[in-house]
Coordinates of N, CA, C and O in Angstrom, one line a residue:
M51 N 42.1 196.2 216.4 CA 43.1 195.6 215.4 C 43.4 194.2 215.7 O 43.4 193.4 214.8
P52 N 43.8 193.8 216.9 CA 44.2 192.4 217.2 C 43.0 191.5 217.0 O 43.1 190.3 216.6
Q53 N 41.8 192.0 217.1 CA 40.6 191.2 216.9 C 40.5 190.8 215.4 O 40.1 189.7 215.1
S54 N 40.8 191.7 214.5 CA 40.8 191.4 213.1 C 41.8 190.3 212.8 O 41.6 189.4 211.9
V55 N 43.0 190.3 213.4 CA 44.0 189.3 213.2 C 43.5 188.0 213.7 O 43.6 187.0 213.0
K56 N 42.9 187.9 214.8 CA 42.3 186.7 215.4 C 41.2 186.2 214.5 O 41.1 185.0 214.2
K57 N 40.3 187.1 214.0 CA 39.2 186.6 213.2 C 39.7 186.1 211.8 O 39.3 185.1 211.3
N58 N 40.7 186.8 211.2 CA 41.3 186.3 210.0 C 42.0 185.0 210.2 O 41.8 184.1 209.3
A59 N 42.7 184.8 211.3 CA 43.3 183.5 211.5 C 42.3 182.4 211.7 O 42.5 181.3 211.1
E60 N 41.2 182.7 212.4 CA 40.2 181.6 212.5 C 39.5 181.3 211.2 O 39.3 180.1 210.9
E61 N 39.3 182.3 210.4 CA 38.7 182.0 209.0 C 39.6 181.2 208.2 O 39.2 180.2 207.5
R62 N 40.9 181.5 208.2 CA 41.9 180.7 207.5 C 42.0 179.3 208.0 O 42.1 178.3 207.2
M63 N 41.9 179.1 209.3 CA 41.9 177.7 209.9 C 40.7 176.9 209.5 O 40.7 175.7 209.2
E64 N 39.5 177.6 209.4 CA 38.3 176.9 209.0 C 38.4 176.5 207.5 O 38.0 175.4 207.1
K65 N 39.1 177.3 206.7 CA 39.3 176.9 205.3 C 40.3 175.7 205.2 O 40.1 174.9 204.3
A66 N 41.2 175.7 206.1 CA 42.2 174.5 206.1 C 41.4 173.2 206.5 O 41.6 172.2 205.9
I67 N 40.4 173.3 207.4 CA 39.6 172.2 207.7 C 38.7 171.8 206.6 O 38.6 170.6 206.2
S68 N 38.1 172.7 205.9 CA 37.2 172.4 204.8 C 38.1 171.8 203.6 O 37.6 170.9 202.9
S69 N 39.3 172.3 203.4 CA 40.2 171.7 202.4 C 40.5 170.3 202.8 O 40.5 169.4 201.9
L70 N 40.8 170.0 204.0 CA 41.1 168.6 204.5 C 39.9 167.7 204.2 O 40.0 166.6 203.6
K71 N 38.7 168.2 204.5 CA 37.5 167.4 204.2 C 37.3 167.1 202.8 O 36.9 166.0 202.4
R72 N 37.6 168.1 201.9 CA 37.5 167.9 200.5 C 38.5 166.9 200.0 O 38.2 166.0 199.2
D73 N 39.7 167.0 200.5 CA 40.7 166.0 200.1 C 40.4 164.6 200.6 O 40.6 163.6 199.9
L74 N 39.8 164.5 201.8 CA 39.5 163.2 202.3 C 38.3 162.6 201.5 O 38.1 161.4 201.4
A75 N 37.4 163.4 201.0 CA 36.3 163.0 200.2 C 36.7 162.3 198.9 O 36.0 161.5 198.4
T76 N 37.9 162.6 198.5 CA 38.4 162.0 197.2 C 39.0 160.6 197.5 O 39.3 160.0 196.5
L77 N 39.1 160.2 198.7 CA 39.6 158.9 199.0 C 38.5 157.9 199.0 O 37.4 158.2 199.6
R78 N 38.7 156.8 198.4 CA 37.6 155.8 198.3 C 37.5 155.0 199.5 O 38.5 154.4 199.9
A79 N 36.4 154.8 200.0 CA 36.2 154.0 201.2 C 35.3 152.8 200.9 O 34.5 152.3 201.8
G80 N 35.3 152.3 199.7 CA 34.5 151.1 199.3 C 33.2 151.4 198.7 O 32.5 150.6 198.2
R81 N 32.8 152.7 198.7 CA 31.5 153.1 198.0 C 31.8 154.1 196.9 O 32.8 154.8 196.9
A82 N 30.9 154.0 195.9 CA 31.1 154.9 194.8 C 30.6 156.3 195.2 O 29.5 156.5 195.7
T83 N 31.4 157.3 194.9 CA 31.0 158.7 195.1 C 31.7 159.5 194.0 O 32.8 159.3 193.7
T84 N 31.0 160.5 193.5 CA 31.5 161.3 192.4 C 32.7 162.1 192.9 O 33.6 162.5 192.1
S85 N 32.9 162.4 194.2 CA 34.0 163.1 194.7 C 35.3 162.3 194.5 O 36.4 162.9 194.7
L86 N 35.3 161.0 194.3 CA 36.5 160.3 194.0 C 37.3 160.8 192.8 O 38.5 160.7 192.7
L87 N 36.6 161.5 191.9 CA 37.2 161.9 190.7 C 37.5 163.4 190.7 O 38.0 164.0 189.7
D88 N 37.3 164.1 191.9 CA 37.5 165.5 192.0 C 39.0 166.0 191.7 O 39.2 167.0 191.2
R89 N 39.9 165.2 192.1 CA 41.3 165.6 191.9 C 41.9 165.3 190.6 O 43.0 165.6 190.2
I90 N 41.1 164.5 189.7 CA 41.6 164.1 188.4 C 41.5 165.2 187.4 O 40.5 165.8 187.2
Q91 N 42.7 165.5 186.8 CA 42.7 166.5 185.8 C 43.0 165.8 184.4 O 43.9 165.0 184.3
V92 N 42.2 166.2 183.4 CA 42.3 165.6 182.1 C 43.0 166.6 181.2 O 42.7 167.8 181.2
E93 N 44.0 166.1 180.4 CA 44.7 167.0 179.5 C 43.7 167.1 178.3 O 43.6 166.2 177.5
Y94 N 43.1 168.2 178.2 CA 42.0 168.4 177.1 C 42.4 169.7 176.3 O 42.5 170.8 176.8
Y95 N 42.8 169.4 175.1 CA 43.3 170.5 174.1 C 44.4 171.2 174.8 O 44.5 172.5 174.7
G96 N 45.3 170.5 175.4 CA 46.5 171.1 176.0 C 46.4 171.8 177.3 O 47.4 172.3 177.9
A97 N 45.2 171.8 177.9 CA 45.0 172.4 179.2 C 44.5 171.4 180.2 O 43.6 170.6 179.9
P98 N 45.0 171.4 181.4 CA 44.5 170.5 182.4 C 43.1 170.9 182.8 O 42.9 172.1 183.2
T99 N 42.1 170.0 182.7 CA 40.7 170.4 183.0 C 40.1 169.4 184.0 O 40.3 168.2 183.8
P100 N 39.4 169.8 185.0 CA 38.7 168.9 185.9 C 37.8 168.0 185.1 O 37.1 168.4 184.2
I101 N 37.7 166.7 185.5 CA 36.9 165.7 184.8 C 35.4 166.1 184.8 O 34.7 165.9 183.8
N102 N 35.0 166.7 185.9 CA 33.6 167.1 186.0 C 33.2 168.2 185.1 O 32.0 168.5 184.9
Q103 N 34.1 168.9 184.4 CA 33.8 169.9 183.4 C 33.8 169.3 182.0 O 33.5 170.0 181.1
L104 N 34.1 168.1 181.9 CA 34.1 167.4 180.6 C 33.0 166.4 180.4 O 32.8 165.9 179.3
A105 N 32.4 166.0 181.6 CA 31.5 164.8 181.5 C 30.5 164.9 182.6 O 30.7 165.6 183.6
N106 N 29.4 164.2 182.4 CA 28.4 164.0 183.4 C 28.8 162.8 184.2 O 29.1 161.7 183.7
I107 N 28.9 162.9 185.6 CA 29.4 161.8 186.4 C 28.2 161.4 187.3 O 27.6 162.3 187.9
S108 N 27.9 160.1 187.3 CA 26.8 159.6 188.2 C 27.1 158.3 188.8 O 28.1 157.7 188.5
T109 N 26.3 158.0 189.9 CA 26.5 156.7 190.6 C 25.2 156.0 190.5 O 24.3 156.2 191.4
P110 N 25.1 155.0 189.6 CA 23.8 154.3 189.5 C 23.6 153.3 190.7 O 22.5 153.0 191.0
D111 N 24.7 152.9 191.3 CA 24.6 152.0 192.5 C 25.9 152.3 193.3 O 26.7 153.1 193.0
S112 N 26.0 151.6 194.5 CA 27.0 151.9 195.4 C 28.4 151.4 195.0 O 29.4 151.8 195.6
R113 N 28.5 150.7 193.9 CA 29.8 150.1 193.5 C 30.2 150.6 192.0 O 31.1 150.1 191.5
T114 N 29.4 151.5 191.4 CA 29.7 151.9 190.0 C 29.6 153.4 189.9 O 28.8 154.0 190.4
L115 N 30.6 153.9 189.1 CA 30.6 155.3 188.7 C 30.4 155.3 187.1 O 31.1 154.5 186.4
L116 N 29.6 156.1 186.6 CA 29.4 156.3 185.2 C 29.9 157.7 184.8 O 29.5 158.7 185.4
I117 N 30.7 157.7 183.8 CA 31.2 159.0 183.2 C 30.7 159.1 181.8 O 31.1 158.2 181.0
Q118 N 29.9 160.1 181.5 CA 29.4 160.2 180.2 C 29.9 161.6 179.6 O 29.4 162.6 179.9
P119 N 31.0 161.5 178.8 CA 31.6 162.7 178.3 C 30.6 163.5 177.3 O 29.9 162.8 176.6
W120 N 30.7 164.8 177.4 CA 29.9 165.6 176.5 C 30.5 165.6 175.1 O 29.8 165.7 174.1
D121 N 31.8 165.5 175.0 CA 32.5 165.4 173.8 C 33.1 164.0 173.6 O 34.0 163.7 174.4
K122 N 32.6 163.2 172.7 CA 33.0 161.8 172.6 C 34.5 161.7 172.3 O 35.2 160.7 172.5
T123 N 35.1 162.8 171.7 CA 36.6 162.7 171.4 C 37.4 162.8 172.6 O 38.6 162.4 172.5
S124 N 36.8 163.2 173.7 CA 37.6 163.3 175.0 C 37.7 161.9 175.8 O 38.3 161.9 176.8
M125 N 37.0 160.9 175.3 CA 36.9 159.6 176.0 C 38.3 159.1 176.3 O 38.6 158.7 177.4
S126 N 39.2 159.0 175.3 CA 40.5 158.4 175.5 C 41.3 159.3 176.5 O 42.1 158.8 177.3
D127 N 41.1 160.6 176.4 CA 41.8 161.5 177.4 C 41.4 161.3 178.8 O 42.2 161.2 179.7
I128 N 40.1 161.1 179.0 CA 39.5 160.8 180.3 C 40.0 159.5 180.8 O 40.5 159.4 182.0
E129 N 40.0 158.5 180.0 CA 40.5 157.1 180.4 C 42.0 157.2 180.8 O 42.4 156.7 181.8
R130 N 42.8 157.9 180.0 CA 44.2 158.0 180.3 C 44.4 158.7 181.7 O 45.2 158.3 182.5
A131 N 43.6 159.8 181.9 CA 43.8 160.5 183.2 C 43.4 159.6 184.4 O 44.1 159.7 185.4
I132 N 42.4 158.8 184.2 CA 42.0 157.9 185.3 C 43.0 156.9 185.5 O 43.4 156.5 186.7
M133 N 43.6 156.3 184.5 CA 44.7 155.3 184.6 C 45.9 155.9 185.3 O 46.5 155.2 186.1
K134 N 46.2 157.2 185.0 CA 47.4 157.8 185.6 C 47.2 158.2 187.1 O 48.1 158.4 187.8
S135 N 45.9 158.3 187.5 CA 45.6 158.8 188.8 C 45.9 157.8 189.9 O 46.2 156.6 189.5
D136 N 45.9 158.2 191.1 CA 46.2 157.3 192.2 C 44.9 156.6 192.8 O 45.0 156.0 193.9
I137 N 43.8 156.6 192.1 CA 42.6 156.1 192.7 C 42.5 154.6 192.6 O 41.7 153.9 193.3
G138 N 43.4 154.0 191.7 CA 43.4 152.5 191.6 C 42.3 151.9 191.0 O 41.9 150.7 191.3
L139 N 41.6 152.5 190.0 CA 40.5 152.0 189.3 C 40.8 151.9 187.8 O 41.5 152.8 187.3
T140 N 40.3 150.9 187.2 CA 40.5 150.7 185.8 C 39.2 151.0 185.0 O 38.1 150.4 185.3
P141 N 39.2 152.0 184.1 CA 38.0 152.3 183.4 C 37.6 151.3 182.3 O 38.5 150.7 181.7
A142 N 36.3 151.1 182.1 CA 35.8 150.2 181.1 C 35.0 151.1 180.1 O 34.0 151.8 180.5
N143 N 35.4 151.2 178.9 CA 34.8 152.1 177.9 C 33.9 151.2 176.9 O 34.3 150.3 176.3
D144 N 32.6 151.6 176.8 CA 31.7 150.9 175.9 C 31.4 151.8 174.7 O 30.5 151.5 173.9
G145 N 32.1 152.8 174.4 CA 31.9 153.7 173.3 C 31.2 155.0 173.6 O 31.5 156.0 172.9
T146 N 30.3 155.0 174.5 CA 29.6 156.2 174.9 C 29.7 156.5 176.4 O 29.6 157.7 176.7
I147 N 30.0 155.5 177.2 CA 30.1 155.7 178.6 C 31.3 155.0 179.1 O 31.7 154.0 178.7
I148 N 32.0 155.7 180.1 CA 33.1 155.0 180.8 C 32.5 154.6 182.2 O 31.9 155.3 182.9
R149 N 32.8 153.3 182.4 CA 32.3 152.7 183.7 C 33.5 152.4 184.6 O 34.5 151.9 184.2
L150 N 33.3 152.8 185.8 CA 34.3 152.5 186.9 C 33.7 151.6 187.9 O 32.8 152.1 188.6
S151 N 34.1 150.4 188.0 CA 33.6 149.5 189.0 C 34.5 149.5 190.2 O 35.7 149.4 190.1
I152 N 33.9 149.7 191.3 CA 34.7 149.9 192.6 C 34.6 148.6 193.3 O 33.6 148.2 193.9
P153 N 35.8 147.9 193.3 CA 35.8 146.6 194.1 C 35.9 146.9 195.6 O 36.3 147.9 196.0
P154 N 35.6 145.8 196.4 CA 35.7 146.0 197.8 C 37.2 146.2 198.1 O 38.1 145.7 197.4
L155 N 37.5 147.0 199.1 CA 38.9 147.3 199.5 C 39.5 146.1 200.2 O 38.9 145.4 201.0
T156 N 40.8 145.8 199.8 CA 41.5 144.8 200.5 C 42.1 145.4 201.8 O 42.1 146.6 202.0
E157 N 42.5 144.6 202.7 CA 43.1 145.0 204.0 C 44.3 145.9 203.7 O 44.5 146.9 204.4
E158 N 45.1 145.5 202.7 CA 46.4 146.2 202.4 C 46.0 147.6 201.9 O 46.6 148.6 202.3
R159 N 45.0 147.7 201.0 CA 44.6 149.0 200.4 C 44.0 149.8 201.5 O 44.2 151.1 201.5
R160 N 43.3 149.2 202.5 CA 42.7 150.0 203.6 C 43.8 150.7 204.4 O 43.7 151.8 204.7
T161 N 44.9 149.9 204.7 CA 45.9 150.5 205.5 C 46.7 151.6 204.7 O 47.1 152.6 205.3
D162 N 46.8 151.4 203.4 CA 47.4 152.4 202.6 C 46.6 153.7 202.6 O 47.1 154.8 202.7
L163 N 45.3 153.5 202.5 CA 44.4 154.7 202.6 C 44.4 155.4 203.9 O 44.3 156.6 204.0
V164 N 44.6 154.6 205.0 CA 44.7 155.2 206.3 C 46.0 156.0 206.4 O 46.0 157.2 206.9
K165 N 47.1 155.5 205.8 CA 48.3 156.3 205.8 C 48.2 157.6 205.0 O 48.7 158.6 205.4
L166 N 47.5 157.5 203.9 CA 47.2 158.7 203.1 C 46.3 159.7 203.8 O 46.6 160.9 203.8
T167 N 45.4 159.2 204.6 CA 44.5 160.0 205.4 C 45.3 160.8 206.4 O 45.2 162.0 206.6
K168 N 46.3 160.0 207.1 CA 47.1 160.7 208.1 C 48.0 161.7 207.4 O 48.3 162.8 208.0
K169 N 48.5 161.5 206.2 CA 49.3 162.5 205.5 C 48.5 163.7 205.3 O 49.0 164.8 205.5
F170 N 47.3 163.6 204.8 CA 46.4 164.8 204.6 C 46.2 165.5 205.9 O 46.2 166.7 205.9
G171 N 46.0 164.7 207.0 CA 45.8 165.4 208.3 C 47.0 166.1 208.7 O 46.9 167.2 209.3
E172 N 48.2 165.6 208.5 CA 49.4 166.2 208.9 C 49.6 167.5 208.1 O 50.0 168.5 208.7
E173 N 49.3 167.5 206.9 CA 49.4 168.7 206.0 C 48.4 169.8 206.5 O 48.8 171.0 206.6
A174 N 47.2 169.4 206.9 CA 46.2 170.3 207.5 C 46.8 170.9 208.8 O 46.6 172.1 209.0
K175 N 47.4 170.1 209.7 CA 47.9 170.6 210.9 C 49.0 171.6 210.7 O 49.1 172.6 211.3
V176 N 49.9 171.3 209.7 CA 51.0 172.2 209.4 C 50.4 173.5 208.9 O 50.9 174.6 209.3
A177 N 49.4 173.5 208.1 CA 48.7 174.7 207.5 C 48.2 175.5 208.7 O 48.4 176.7 208.8
I178 N 47.5 174.8 209.7 CA 47.0 175.6 210.8 C 48.1 176.2 211.7 O 48.0 177.3 212.1
R179 N 49.2 175.5 211.8 CA 50.3 176.0 212.6 C 50.9 177.2 211.9 O 51.4 178.1 212.6
N180 N 51.0 177.1 210.6 CA 51.5 178.3 209.8 C 50.6 179.5 210.0 O 51.1 180.6 210.1
I181 N 49.3 179.3 210.0 CA 48.4 180.4 210.2 C 48.6 181.0 211.6 O 48.6 182.2 211.8
R182 N 48.8 180.1 212.6 CA 49.1 180.6 214.0 C 50.3 181.4 214.0 O 50.4 182.5 214.6
R183 N 51.4 181.0 213.3 CA 52.6 181.7 213.3 C 52.4 183.1 212.6 O 52.9 184.1 213.1
D184 N 51.7 183.1 211.5 CA 51.4 184.4 210.8 C 50.7 185.4 211.7 O 51.0 186.6 211.8
A185 N 49.6 184.8 212.4 CA 48.8 185.7 213.3 C 49.7 186.2 214.5 O 49.6 187.4 214.9
N186 N 50.5 185.3 215.1 CA 51.4 185.8 216.2 C 52.4 186.8 215.7 O 52.7 187.8 216.4
D187 N 52.9 186.7 214.5 CA 53.8 187.7 213.9 C 53.1 189.0 213.8 O 53.7 190.1 214.1
D188 N 51.8 189.0 213.3 CA 51.1 190.2 213.2 C 50.8 190.9 214.5 O 50.9 192.1 214.7
I189 N 50.6 190.1 215.5 CA 50.4 190.6 216.9 C 51.7 191.2 217.4 O 51.7 192.3 218.0
K190 N 52.8 190.6 217.1 CA 54.1 191.1 217.6 C 54.4 192.4 216.9 O 55.0 193.3 217.5
K191 N 54.0 192.5 215.6 CA 54.2 193.8 214.9 C 53.4 194.9 215.6 O 53.8 196.1 215.7
M192 N 52.2 194.5 216.0 CA 51.3 195.5 216.7 C 51.9 195.9 218.0 O 51.7 197.1 218.5
E193 N 52.6 195.0 218.6 CA 53.3 195.3 219.9 C 54.2 196.5 219.8 O 54.4 197.3 220.6
K194 N 54.9 196.5 218.6 CA 55.8 197.6 218.3 C 55.1 198.9 218.0 O 55.7 200.0 218.2
N195 N 53.8 198.8 217.6 CA 53.1 200.0 217.2 C 52.0 200.4 218.2 O 51.0 201.0 217.9
G196 N 52.1 200.0 219.5 CA 51.2 200.5 220.4 C 50.6 199.6 221.5 O 50.1 200.1 222.5
I197 N 50.4 198.3 221.2 CA 49.8 197.5 222.3 C 50.9 197.0 223.2 O 52.1 196.9 222.9
S198 N 50.5 196.8 224.5 CA 51.5 196.4 225.5 C 51.9 194.9 225.3 O 51.2 194.1 224.6
E199 N 53.0 194.5 226.0 CA 53.5 193.2 226.0 C 52.4 192.2 226.6 O 52.2 191.1 226.1
D200 N 51.8 192.6 227.6 CA 50.8 191.8 228.3 C 49.6 191.6 227.3 O 49.1 190.4 227.2
E201 N 49.1 192.6 226.7 CA 48.0 192.5 225.7 C 48.5 191.5 224.6 O 47.7 190.6 224.2
S202 N 49.7 191.7 224.1 CA 50.2 190.8 223.0 C 50.2 189.4 223.5 O 49.8 188.5 222.7
R203 N 50.7 189.1 224.7 CA 50.8 187.8 225.2 C 49.4 187.2 225.3 O 49.1 186.0 225.0
G204 N 48.4 188.0 225.8 CA 47.0 187.6 225.9 C 46.4 187.2 224.6 O 45.8 186.2 224.4
H205 N 46.7 188.0 223.6 CA 46.2 187.7 222.2 C 46.8 186.5 221.6 O 46.2 185.6 221.0
Q206 N 48.1 186.3 221.9 CA 48.8 185.1 221.4 C 48.2 183.8 222.1 O 48.1 182.8 221.5
E207 N 47.9 183.9 223.4 CA 47.3 182.8 224.1 C 45.9 182.4 223.5 O 45.6 181.3 223.3
V208 N 45.1 183.4 223.1 CA 43.8 183.2 222.5 C 44.1 182.5 221.1 O 43.3 181.6 220.8
I209 N 45.0 183.0 220.4 CA 45.3 182.4 219.1 C 45.8 180.9 219.3 O 45.4 180.0 218.5
Q210 N 46.6 180.7 220.3 CA 47.0 179.3 220.6 C 45.8 178.4 220.9 O 45.7 177.3 220.5
K211 N 44.9 178.9 221.7 CA 43.7 178.1 222.1 C 42.8 177.8 220.8 O 42.3 176.7 220.6
T212 N 42.7 178.8 219.9 CA 42.0 178.6 218.7 C 42.7 177.5 217.8 O 42.1 176.7 217.3
T213 N 44.1 177.6 217.8 CA 44.9 176.6 217.1 C 44.6 175.2 217.6 O 44.4 174.3 216.9
D214 N 44.6 175.1 219.0 CA 44.4 173.8 219.6 C 43.0 173.3 219.2 O 42.9 172.1 219.0
K215 N 42.0 174.2 219.2 CA 40.7 173.8 218.9 C 40.6 173.2 217.4 O 40.0 172.1 217.2
F216 N 41.3 173.8 216.5 CA 41.2 173.4 215.1 C 42.1 172.1 214.9 O 41.7 171.3 214.1
I217 N 43.2 172.0 215.6 CA 44.0 170.8 215.6 C 43.1 169.6 216.1 O 43.1 168.5 215.5
A218 N 42.4 169.8 217.1 CA 41.5 168.8 217.7 C 40.4 168.4 216.6 O 40.0 167.3 216.5
E219 N 39.9 169.4 215.9 CA 38.9 169.2 214.8 C 39.5 168.3 213.7 O 38.9 167.4 213.2
V220 N 40.8 168.6 213.4 CA 41.5 167.8 212.4 C 41.5 166.3 212.8 O 41.2 165.4 212.1
D221 N 41.9 166.1 214.1 CA 42.0 164.8 214.6 C 40.6 164.1 214.6 O 40.5 162.9 214.3
K222 N 39.6 164.8 214.9 CA 38.2 164.3 214.9 C 37.8 163.8 213.5 O 37.3 162.8 213.3
V223 N 38.1 164.7 212.5 CA 37.8 164.4 211.1 C 38.6 163.1 210.7 O 38.1 162.2 210.0
L224 N 39.9 163.1 211.0 CA 40.7 161.9 210.7 C 40.2 160.6 211.3 O 40.1 159.6 210.6
V225 N 39.8 160.6 212.5 CA 39.3 159.4 213.2 C 38.0 159.0 212.5 O 37.9 157.8 212.2
S226 N 37.2 159.9 212.1 CA 35.9 159.6 211.4 C 36.2 158.9 210.1 O 35.6 157.9 209.7
K227 N 37.2 159.5 209.3 CA 37.5 158.9 208.0 C 38.2 157.6 208.1 O 37.9 156.7 207.3
E228 N 39.1 157.4 209.1 CA 39.8 156.1 209.3 C 38.8 155.1 209.6 O 38.9 153.9 209.2
K229 N 37.8 155.4 210.5 CA 36.8 154.5 210.8 C 36.0 154.0 209.6 O 35.7 152.9 209.4
E230 N 35.6 155.0 208.7 CA 34.9 154.8 207.5 C 35.7 153.8 206.6 O 35.2 152.9 206.0
I231 N 37.0 154.1 206.5 CA 37.9 153.3 205.6 C 38.0 151.8 206.1 O 38.0 150.9 205.3
M232 N 38.2 151.7 207.4 CA 38.4 150.4 208.0 C 37.2 149.5 208.1 O 37.2 148.3 208.4
E233 N 36.0 150.2 208.0 CA 34.7 149.5 208.0 C 34.6 148.5 206.9 O 34.8 148.8 205.7
V234 N 34.3 147.2 207.2 CA 34.3 146.2 206.2 C 32.8 146.0 205.7 O 31.9 146.1 206.4

């Protein structure tokens, strides 16, 4: 039974890491990538819809994103959503395609992105610590239902080691992303 708690906690921690990686992929590091638009929701017929469900998104070169809506009437909605977003890009509409030119990052913008990266990292660490707390609570409940205090303490130590491993993974991912952002 405690093994299932530990396995569940580890799976949830892995999901927290993959969520962090997805969030960091949406930060622009000076190159065009379609994942920059992943967090943008377009108000389409009254429902928030991910932009990639409304248009074909491509990167013809390292500094340009092309958005080709399947429904031409959604162009203004897509433009509006991009303008409202925090990606800091201005769309250029030529009637059939929306073009996003990605300028080189300024030093100020780079430091802002590093701060945002650290915020995402801290959120991931908090999520991992919450998972640890939940797993420890489950182990303590099992202590009341049959396992000894020593076994409980041993399982909690294993959960703490797993937590430390995933926190170190978060730090590694953050260092990698910060290095990518600060690269000129």
